């Protein structure tokens, strides 16, 4: 800052005012200071600013790089945080880097609140975090006091998907489970309830899986090894559905002629013309905005009770679902 002041021929205090966009400098002086800063390659030291004001004004976001829907959420989190005067720091779960390590990195950089796009429902870390830093869990309901949650109306989305398949004439509808993935438990429960509502309890079948392509491929291989295929499959999410499509088509099965497939998320992959996947849309922008707002509100008032926000789900019908041949 002293170098910028010397280059522009003004005081360091005036440089500080200009770079913080505060009043006190004329237009010509402001332009001269900004030009000098640009010529010198000056960048504000965020760590120094944090020490000066005693706050980082940064939200930490825990994500999974392999989940396309997380990318959609992050794209919406940035503008939502900026609008409220906060920056965003990302930390990813990856092979060899679990949630504990990824979350620790965010806390190490003094993030004031956490938005968890990844969270293990069986882990005690969320409970510990909720007692030390404002925390919002995305994708599932939180059961920890002072931890807020934002998720989709899973039951509504699954019900729409099953209703759509039944209306087309499907009866043998299989569900590939998402394991510990966000929303999986609720989707599994909703699938069973929807099948019973249509008096198809005898047709209920849940194949263990996960929210990735490998789970879809494995489920496809299992179905191909059996004597008869189901006429429709409700996959754990879009990635799982795409893996299933790959396996079935590789085995000579016509999708959707022989087997209709429904995904979940409405990620950007599902829009591609060669995939054109029928799927349940989650409102990424709405989820992100609610999560950021809840985190900031809890920063301002830590005494708030735990809050649950449920965003709408909507079935998007594309080319992977048709009436079964036997209908």
mmCIF file of C-alpha atoms in Angstrom:
data_model
loop_
_atom_site.group_PDB
_atom_site.id
_atom_site.type_symbol
_atom_site.label_atom_id
_atom_site.label_comp_id
_atom_site.label_asym_id
_atom_site.label_seq_id
_atom_site.Cartn_x
_atom_site.Cartn_y
_atom_site.Cartn_z
ATOM 1 C CA UNK A 1 0.000 0.000 0.000
ATOM 2 C CA UNK A 2 2.942 2.299 0.723
ATOM 3 C CA UNK A 3 4.311 1.527 -2.753
ATOM 4 C CA UNK A 4 0.967 2.459 -4.324
ATOM 5 C CA UNK A 5 0.902 5.711 -2.322
ATOM 6 C CA UNK A 6 4.415 6.605 -3.478
ATOM 7 C CA UNK A 7 3.593 5.818 -7.124
ATOM 8 C CA UNK A 8 0.360 7.862 -7.022
ATOM 9 C CA UNK A 9 1.843 10.729 -4.966
ATOM 10 C CA UNK A 10 -0.763 10.519 -2.208
ATOM 11 C CA UNK A 11 -0.901 9.432 1.417
ATOM 12 C CA UNK A 12 -1.261 5.803 2.455
ATOM 13 C CA UNK A 13 -4.513 6.695 4.235
ATOM 14 C CA UNK A 14 -5.955 7.981 0.966
ATOM 15 C CA UNK A 15 -4.900 4.789 -0.801
ATOM 16 C CA UNK A 16 -6.714 2.777 1.873
ATOM 17 C CA UNK A 17 -9.894 4.795 1.347
ATOM 18 C CA UNK A 18 -9.809 4.323 -2.414
ATOM 19 C CA UNK A 19 -9.083 0.586 -2.292
ATOM 20 C CA UNK A 20 -11.875 0.063 0.231
ATOM 21 C CA UNK A 21 -14.191 2.147 -1.974
ATOM 22 C CA UNK A 22 -14.829 4.645 0.812
ATOM 23 C CA UNK A 23 -15.573 8.374 0.328
ATOM 24 C CA UNK A 24 -12.806 10.961 0.802
ATOM 25 C CA UNK A 25 -10.981 11.009 -2.545
ATOM 26 C CA UNK A 26 -11.853 12.924 -5.698
ATOM 27 C CA UNK A 27 -12.467 11.213 -9.028
ATOM 28 C CA UNK A 28 -9.055 12.157 -10.460
ATOM 29 C CA UNK A 29 -7.211 10.998 -7.332
ATOM 30 C CA UNK A 30 -9.189 7.769 -7.232
ATOM 31 C CA UNK A 31 -8.322 7.033 -10.854
ATOM 32 C CA UNK A 32 -4.626 7.761 -10.199
ATOM 33 C CA UNK A 33 -4.524 5.441 -7.198
ATOM 34 C CA UNK A 34 -6.282 2.604 -9.023
ATOM 35 C CA UNK A 35 -3.945 2.999 -11.988
ATOM 36 C CA UNK A 36 -0.892 2.855 -9.702
ATOM 37 C CA UNK A 37 -2.257 -0.246 -7.960
ATOM 38 C CA UNK A 38 -2.838 -1.921 -11.324
ATOM 39 C CA UNK A 39 0.650 -1.071 -12.584
ATOM 40 C CA UNK A 40 2.239 -2.480 -9.424
ATOM 41 C CA UNK A 41 0.033 -5.580 -9.418
ATOM 42 C CA UNK A 42 -1.291 -4.756 -5.944
ATOM 43 C CA UNK A 43 -3.849 -7.125 -4.427
ATOM 44 C CA UNK A 44 -5.470 -6.666 -1.007
ATOM 45 C CA UNK A 45 -4.197 -9.116 1.633
ATOM 46 C CA UNK A 46 -7.341 -10.911 2.755
ATOM 47 C CA UNK A 47 -5.566 -12.452 5.762
ATOM 48 C CA UNK A 48 -4.458 -9.019 6.944
ATOM 49 C CA UNK A 49 -7.965 -7.647 6.429
ATOM 50 C CA UNK A 50 -9.394 -10.513 8.446
ATOM 51 C CA UNK A 51 -7.023 -9.799 11.341
ATOM 52 C CA UNK A 52 -7.862 -6.088 11.206
ATOM 53 C CA UNK A 53 -11.613 -6.543 11.401
ATOM 54 C CA UNK A 54 -11.581 -9.688 13.583
ATOM 55 C CA UNK A 55 -13.811 -11.597 11.121
ATOM 56 C CA UNK A 56 -13.238 -13.599 7.959
ATOM 57 C CA UNK A 57 -16.751 -13.092 6.505
ATOM 58 C CA UNK A 58 -16.195 -16.392 4.714
ATOM 59 C CA UNK A 59 -18.560 -19.342 4.344
ATOM 60 C CA UNK A 60 -16.966 -22.764 4.034
ATOM 61 C CA UNK A 61 -18.609 -25.173 1.591
ATOM 62 C CA UNK A 62 -17.931 -28.912 1.738
ATOM 63 C CA UNK A 63 -18.586 -30.641 -1.594
ATOM 64 C CA UNK A 64 -17.922 -33.746 -3.666
ATOM 65 C CA UNK A 65 -16.164 -32.970 -6.948
ATOM 66 C CA UNK A 66 -17.652 -36.059 -8.593
ATOM 67 C CA UNK A 67 -21.271 -34.954 -8.099
ATOM 68 C CA UNK A 68 -22.476 -32.699 -10.961
ATOM 69 C CA UNK A 69 -25.349 -31.458 -8.810
ATOM 70 C CA UNK A 70 -22.868 -30.099 -6.266
ATOM 71 C CA UNK A 71 -21.366 -27.973 -9.027
ATOM 72 C CA UNK A 72 -24.833 -26.581 -9.746
ATOM 73 C CA UNK A 73 -25.260 -25.740 -6.064
ATOM 74 C CA UNK A 74 -21.860 -24.051 -5.801
ATOM 75 C CA UNK A 75 -22.608 -21.882 -8.847
ATOM 76 C CA UNK A 76 -25.677 -20.582 -7.024
ATOM 77 C CA UNK A 77 -23.963 -20.290 -3.616
ATOM 78 C CA UNK A 78 -21.391 -17.744 -4.835
ATOM 79 C CA UNK A 79 -23.838 -14.973 -5.841
ATOM 80 C CA UNK A 80 -26.063 -15.652 -2.828
ATOM 81 C CA UNK A 81 -23.082 -15.220 -0.474
ATOM 82 C CA UNK A 82 -21.764 -12.168 -2.309
ATOM 83 C CA UNK A 83 -25.125 -10.458 -2.017
ATOM 84 C CA UNK A 84 -24.923 -10.813 1.762
ATOM 85 C CA UNK A 85 -21.316 -9.622 1.907
ATOM 86 C CA UNK A 86 -19.598 -12.985 2.319
ATOM 87 C CA UNK A 87 -16.891 -14.818 0.420
ATOM 88 C CA UNK A 88 -16.900 -18.588 -0.213
ATOM 89 C CA UNK A 89 -14.160 -21.141 0.394
ATOM 90 C CA UNK A 90 -14.510 -24.646 -1.061
ATOM 91 C CA UNK A 91 -13.154 -27.906 0.297
ATOM 92 C CA UNK A 92 -13.764 -31.242 -1.411
ATOM 93 C CA UNK A 93 -14.161 -34.820 -0.301
ATOM 94 C CA UNK A 94 -11.998 -37.004 -2.542
ATOM 95 C CA UNK A 95 -10.276 -40.400 -2.502
ATOM 96 C CA UNK A 96 -7.939 -40.338 0.492
ATOM 97 C CA UNK A 97 -9.585 -37.184 1.858
ATOM 98 C CA UNK A 98 -12.619 -37.798 4.032
ATOM 99 C CA UNK A 99 -15.227 -35.388 5.397
ATOM 100 C CA UNK A 100 -13.292 -34.871 8.633
ATOM 101 C CA UNK A 101 -10.136 -33.734 6.823
ATOM 102 C CA UNK A 102 -12.030 -31.589 4.330
ATOM 103 C CA UNK A 103 -14.038 -29.886 7.069
ATOM 104 C CA UNK A 104 -10.917 -29.355 9.175
ATOM 105 C CA UNK A 105 -9.347 -27.438 6.288
ATOM 106 C CA UNK A 106 -12.316 -25.049 6.207
ATOM 107 C CA UNK A 107 -12.126 -24.446 9.940
ATOM 108 C CA UNK A 108 -8.361 -23.973 9.655
ATOM 109 C CA UNK A 109 -8.988 -21.086 7.261
ATOM 110 C CA UNK A 110 -11.329 -19.519 9.837
ATOM 111 C CA UNK A 111 -14.587 -19.944 7.942
ATOM 112 C CA UNK A 112 -17.326 -18.424 10.061
ATOM 113 C CA UNK A 113 -20.034 -20.883 9.012
ATOM 114 C CA UNK A 114 -20.239 -24.165 7.104
ATOM 115 C CA UNK A 115 -22.550 -25.347 4.343
ATOM 116 C CA UNK A 116 -22.246 -29.125 4.025
ATOM 117 C CA UNK A 117 -23.216 -30.501 0.618
ATOM 118 C CA UNK A 118 -21.644 -33.768 1.806
ATOM 119 C CA UNK A 119 -22.579 -35.213 5.193
ATOM 120 C CA UNK A 120 -22.582 -38.750 6.537
ATOM 121 C CA UNK A 121 -25.805 -39.290 8.534
ATOM 122 C CA UNK A 122 -23.987 -41.810 10.738
ATOM 123 C CA UNK A 123 -21.083 -39.488 11.566
ATOM 124 C CA UNK A 124 -20.822 -37.568 14.847
ATOM 125 C CA UNK A 125 -18.854 -34.760 13.181
ATOM 126 C CA UNK A 126 -21.989 -32.785 12.325
ATOM 127 C CA UNK A 127 -23.059 -32.787 15.967
ATOM 128 C CA UNK A 128 -19.633 -31.517 17.039
ATOM 129 C CA UNK A 129 -19.608 -28.855 14.322
ATOM 130 C CA UNK A 130 -23.058 -27.602 15.277
ATOM 131 C CA UNK A 131 -21.811 -26.848 18.758
ATOM 132 C CA UNK A 132 -18.830 -24.798 17.578
ATOM 133 C CA UNK A 133 -19.695 -23.127 14.260
ATOM 134 C CA UNK A 134 -22.983 -22.295 12.465
ATOM 135 C CA UNK A 135 -23.678 -25.288 10.215
ATOM 136 C CA UNK A 136 -26.197 -25.983 7.456
ATOM 137 C CA UNK A 137 -26.649 -29.492 6.061
ATOM 138 C CA UNK A 138 -27.846 -29.724 2.452
ATOM 139 C CA UNK A 139 -29.629 -32.745 0.989
ATOM 140 C CA UNK A 140 -31.029 -34.329 4.122
ATOM 141 C CA UNK A 141 -32.772 -33.443 7.354
ATOM 142 C CA UNK A 142 -30.423 -32.693 10.237
ATOM 143 C CA UNK A 143 -31.184 -34.267 13.595
ATOM 144 C CA UNK A 144 -28.696 -32.183 15.567
ATOM 145 C CA UNK A 145 -29.753 -29.163 17.664
ATOM 146 C CA UNK A 146 -28.637 -25.806 16.185
ATOM 147 C CA UNK A 147 -27.837 -27.403 12.806
ATOM 148 C CA UNK A 148 -30.093 -26.174 10.015
ATOM 149 C CA UNK A 149 -31.019 -28.278 6.998
ATOM 150 C CA UNK A 150 -32.144 -27.548 3.452
ATOM 151 C CA UNK A 151 -33.342 -30.340 1.203
ATOM 152 C CA UNK A 152 -35.744 -31.232 -1.572
ATOM 153 C CA UNK A 153 -39.212 -32.649 -1.009
ATOM 154 C CA UNK A 154 -37.885 -36.156 -1.690
ATOM 155 C CA UNK A 155 -41.204 -37.909 -1.132
ATOM 156 C CA UNK A 156 -42.974 -35.625 -3.595
ATOM 157 C CA UNK A 157 -40.330 -36.136 -6.283
ATOM 158 C CA UNK A 158 -40.332 -39.913 -5.953
ATOM 159 C CA UNK A 159 -44.115 -40.030 -5.840
ATOM 160 C CA UNK A 160 -44.284 -38.077 -9.103
ATOM 161 C CA UNK A 161 -41.804 -40.478 -10.714
ATOM 162 C CA UNK A 162 -43.673 -43.618 -9.623
ATOM 163 C CA UNK A 163 -47.034 -42.086 -10.602
ATOM 164 C CA UNK A 164 -45.652 -41.299 -14.060
ATOM 165 C CA UNK A 165 -44.379 -44.838 -14.573
ATOM 166 C CA UNK A 166 -47.619 -46.418 -13.340
ATOM 167 C CA UNK A 167 -49.668 -44.150 -15.611
ATOM 168 C CA UNK A 168 -47.583 -45.389 -18.535
ATOM 169 C CA UNK A 169 -48.521 -48.945 -17.570
ATOM 170 C CA UNK A 170 -45.465 -50.103 -15.617
ATOM 171 C CA UNK A 171 -45.831 -52.495 -12.695
ATOM 172 C CA UNK A 172 -42.398 -54.096 -12.281
ATOM 173 C CA UNK A 173 -40.610 -50.955 -11.079
ATOM 174 C CA UNK A 174 -37.243 -51.418 -9.354
ATOM 175 C CA UNK A 175 -35.399 -48.831 -7.267
ATOM 176 C CA UNK A 176 -31.597 -48.604 -7.094
ATOM 177 C CA UNK A 177 -30.742 -47.301 -3.627
ATOM 178 C CA UNK A 178 -28.311 -44.413 -3.132
ATOM 179 C CA UNK A 179 -26.602 -45.811 -0.045
ATOM 180 C CA UNK A 180 -25.488 -43.054 2.324
ATOM 181 C CA UNK A 181 -25.896 -40.344 -0.331
ATOM 182 C CA UNK A 182 -27.937 -37.206 0.421
ATOM 183 C CA UNK A 183 -31.661 -37.895 0.334
ATOM 184 C CA UNK A 184 -31.254 -41.621 -0.300
ATOM 185 C CA UNK A 185 -33.032 -42.828 2.829
ATOM 186 C CA UNK A 186 -36.030 -40.581 2.144
ATOM 187 C CA UNK A 187 -36.167 -41.627 -1.518
ATOM 188 C CA UNK A 188 -36.084 -45.307 -0.552
ATOM 189 C CA UNK A 189 -38.923 -44.835 1.919
ATOM 190 C CA UNK A 190 -40.926 -42.770 -0.582
ATOM 191 C CA UNK A 191 -40.501 -45.417 -3.298
ATOM 192 C CA UNK A 192 -41.931 -48.123 -1.053
ATOM 193 C CA UNK A 193 -44.825 -45.886 0.014
ATOM 194 C CA UNK A 194 -45.657 -44.931 -3.576
ATOM 195 C CA UNK A 195 -45.620 -48.561 -4.727
ATOM 196 C CA UNK A 196 -47.941 -49.565 -1.876
ATOM 197 C CA UNK A 197 -50.276 -46.678 -2.721
ATOM 198 C CA UNK A 198 -50.598 -48.119 -6.224
ATOM 199 C CA UNK A 199 -51.190 -51.604 -4.745
ATOM 200 C CA UNK A 200 -47.859 -52.817 -6.050
ATOM 201 C CA UNK A 201 -46.382 -53.966 -2.745
ATOM 202 C CA UNK A 202 -45.519 -57.371 -4.232
ATOM 203 C CA UNK A 203 -43.415 -55.647 -6.910
ATOM 204 C CA UNK A 204 -41.275 -53.632 -4.487
ATOM 205 C CA UNK A 205 -37.573 -54.289 -4.990
ATOM 206 C CA UNK A 206 -34.651 -52.175 -3.775
ATOM 207 C CA UNK A 207 -31.199 -52.938 -5.191
ATOM 208 C CA UNK A 208 -28.338 -51.729 -2.937
ATOM 209 C CA UNK A 209 -26.266 -49.062 -4.671
ATOM 210 C CA UNK A 210 -24.818 -45.567 -4.477
ATOM 211 C CA UNK A 211 -25.079 -42.214 -6.186
ATOM 212 C CA UNK A 212 -22.558 -42.859 -8.932
ATOM 213 C CA UNK A 213 -22.142 -44.498 -12.340
ATOM 214 C CA UNK A 214 -20.473 -47.631 -10.933
ATOM 215 C CA UNK A 215 -23.585 -48.411 -8.882
ATOM 216 C CA UNK A 216 -25.734 -48.100 -11.996
ATOM 217 C CA UNK A 217 -23.404 -50.332 -13.987
ATOM 218 C CA UNK A 218 -23.383 -52.943 -11.210
ATOM 219 C CA UNK A 219 -27.188 -52.880 -10.966
ATOM 220 C CA UNK A 220 -27.416 -53.244 -14.742
ATOM 221 C CA UNK A 221 -25.128 -56.275 -14.703
ATOM 222 C CA UNK A 222 -27.263 -57.833 -11.961
ATOM 223 C CA UNK A 223 -30.494 -57.278 -13.878
ATOM 224 C CA UNK A 224 -28.970 -58.653 -17.087
ATOM 225 C CA UNK A 225 -27.997 -61.846 -15.262
ATOM 226 C CA UNK A 226 -31.580 -62.543 -14.215
ATOM 227 C CA UNK A 227 -34.274 -64.373 -16.101
ATOM 228 C CA UNK A 228 -36.568 -61.384 -16.579
ATOM 229 C CA UNK A 229 -35.954 -57.640 -16.606
ATOM 230 C CA UNK A 230 -38.129 -55.093 -14.802
ATOM 231 C CA UNK A 231 -39.970 -52.759 -17.144
ATOM 232 C CA UNK A 232 -38.790 -49.636 -15.290
ATOM 233 C CA UNK A 233 -36.028 -48.556 -12.919
ATOM 234 C CA UNK A 234 -35.969 -45.559 -10.600
ATOM 235 C CA UNK A 235 -32.264 -44.798 -10.115
ATOM 236 C CA UNK A 236 -30.587 -43.236 -7.072
ATOM 237 C CA UNK A 237 -29.650 -40.128 -9.062
ATOM 238 C CA UNK A 238 -28.711 -39.057 -12.595
ATOM 239 C CA UNK A 239 -25.185 -40.491 -12.391
ATOM 240 C CA UNK A 240 -26.543 -43.864 -11.323
ATOM 241 C CA UNK A 241 -29.150 -43.722 -14.099
ATOM 242 C CA UNK A 242 -26.483 -42.994 -16.721
ATOM 243 C CA UNK A 243 -24.379 -45.937 -15.523
ATOM 244 C CA UNK A 244 -27.464 -48.170 -15.705
ATOM 245 C CA UNK A 245 -28.228 -46.992 -19.255
ATOM 246 C CA UNK A 246 -24.657 -47.780 -20.272
ATOM 247 C CA UNK A 247 -24.819 -51.316 -18.840
ATOM 248 C CA UNK A 248 -28.241 -52.196 -20.250
ATOM 249 C CA UNK A 249 -27.545 -50.860 -23.722
ATOM 250 C CA UNK A 250 -24.216 -52.683 -23.691
ATOM 251 C CA UNK A 251 -26.174 -55.861 -22.961
ATOM 252 C CA UNK A 252 -28.457 -55.347 -25.931
ATOM 253 C CA UNK A 253 -31.390 -53.922 -23.981
ATOM 254 C CA UNK A 254 -33.403 -51.131 -25.570
ATOM 255 C CA UNK A 255 -33.777 -48.085 -23.309
ATOM 256 C CA UNK A 256 -36.584 -47.113 -23.036
ATOM 257 C CA UNK A 257 -38.257 -49.737 -25.251
ATOM 258 C CA UNK A 258 -37.440 -52.647 -22.953
ATOM 259 C CA UNK A 259 -36.675 -50.759 -19.735
ATOM 260 C CA UNK A 260 -37.666 -47.200 -18.837
ATOM 261 C CA UNK A 261 -35.295 -45.263 -16.554
ATOM 262 C CA UNK A 262 -35.845 -42.289 -14.245
ATOM 263 C CA UNK A 263 -33.023 -40.362 -12.575
ATOM 264 C CA UNK A 264 -32.906 -37.757 -9.815
ATOM 265 C CA UNK A 265 -31.294 -34.254 -9.730
ATOM 266 C CA UNK A 266 -31.786 -32.965 -13.297
ATOM 267 C CA UNK A 267 -28.041 -32.331 -13.545
ATOM 268 C CA UNK A 268 -26.620 -30.824 -16.730
ATOM 269 C CA UNK A 269 -25.736 -34.329 -17.982
ATOM 270 C CA UNK A 270 -29.392 -35.320 -18.156
ATOM 271 C CA UNK A 271 -30.070 -32.578 -20.719
ATOM 272 C CA UNK A 272 -27.616 -33.954 -23.295
ATOM 273 C CA UNK A 273 -29.390 -35.163 -26.422
ATOM 274 C CA UNK A 274 -27.893 -38.668 -26.367
ATOM 275 C CA UNK A 275 -28.999 -39.084 -22.722
ATOM 276 C CA UNK A 276 -32.232 -37.047 -22.599
ATOM 277 C CA UNK A 277 -33.060 -38.484 -19.188
ATOM 278 C CA UNK A 278 -36.427 -38.360 -17.471
ATOM 279 C CA UNK A 279 -35.521 -37.165 -13.980
ATOM 280 C CA UNK A 280 -36.676 -35.377 -10.850
ATOM 281 C CA UNK A 281 -35.497 -31.772 -10.807
ATOM 282 C CA UNK A 282 -34.059 -30.268 -7.654
ATOM 283 C CA UNK A 283 -34.103 -26.470 -7.367
ATOM 284 C CA UNK A 284 -30.355 -25.814 -7.077
ATOM 285 C CA UNK A 285 -30.728 -22.040 -6.908
ATOM 286 C CA UNK A 286 -33.423 -22.151 -4.233
ATOM 287 C CA UNK A 287 -31.500 -24.687 -2.148
ATOM 288 C CA UNK A 288 -28.295 -22.625 -2.346
ATOM 289 C CA UNK A 289 -29.997 -19.349 -1.443
ATOM 290 C CA UNK A 290 -31.772 -20.876 1.567
ATOM 291 C CA UNK A 291 -28.562 -22.544 2.787
ATOM 292 C CA UNK A 292 -26.540 -19.326 2.592
ATOM 293 C CA UNK A 293 -29.274 -17.264 4.232
ATOM 294 C CA UNK A 294 -29.670 -19.767 7.077
ATOM 295 C CA UNK A 295 -25.904 -19.814 7.696
ATOM 296 C CA UNK A 296 -25.695 -16.018 7.852
ATOM 297 C CA UNK A 297 -28.797 -15.703 10.051
ATOM 298 C CA UNK A 298 -27.374 -18.233 12.493
ATOM 299 C CA UNK A 299 -24.132 -16.254 12.588
ATOM 300 C CA UNK A 300 -26.141 -13.243 13.689
ATOM 301 C CA UNK A 301 -28.316 -15.174 16.138
ATOM 302 C CA UNK A 302 -26.869 -18.429 17.419
ATOM 303 C CA UNK A 303 -29.866 -18.965 19.723
ATOM 304 C CA UNK A 304 -32.198 -19.788 16.841
ATOM 305 C CA UNK A 305 -33.784 -23.264 17.005
ATOM 306 C CA UNK A 306 -32.813 -25.764 14.332
ATOM 307 C CA UNK A 307 -34.635 -25.001 11.074
ATOM 308 C CA UNK A 308 -35.626 -27.268 8.192
ATOM 309 C CA UNK A 309 -36.295 -25.823 4.746
ATOM 310 C CA UNK A 310 -37.921 -28.051 2.130
ATOM 311 C CA UNK A 311 -37.629 -27.004 -1.525
ATOM 312 C CA UNK A 312 -39.937 -28.185 -4.267
ATOM 313 C CA UNK A 313 -39.256 -31.175 -6.550
ATOM 314 C CA UNK A 314 -40.614 -31.579 -10.059
ATOM 315 C CA UNK A 315 -40.537 -34.484 -12.497
ATOM 316 C CA UNK A 316 -39.080 -33.593 -15.900
ATOM 317 C CA UNK A 317 -40.243 -36.040 -18.563
ATOM 318 C CA UNK A 318 -37.830 -36.681 -21.409
ATOM 319 C CA UNK A 319 -37.025 -39.634 -23.663
ATOM 320 C CA UNK A 320 -36.066 -42.459 -21.264
ATOM 321 C CA UNK A 321 -39.608 -43.355 -20.193
ATOM 322 C CA UNK A 322 -42.307 -44.878 -22.430
ATOM 323 C CA UNK A 323 -45.131 -47.377 -22.001
ATOM 324 C CA UNK A 324 -43.919 -50.972 -21.528
ATOM 325 C CA UNK A 325 -44.228 -53.288 -24.500
ATOM 326 C CA UNK A 326 -46.592 -55.538 -22.527
ATOM 327 C CA UNK A 327 -48.946 -52.722 -21.511
#
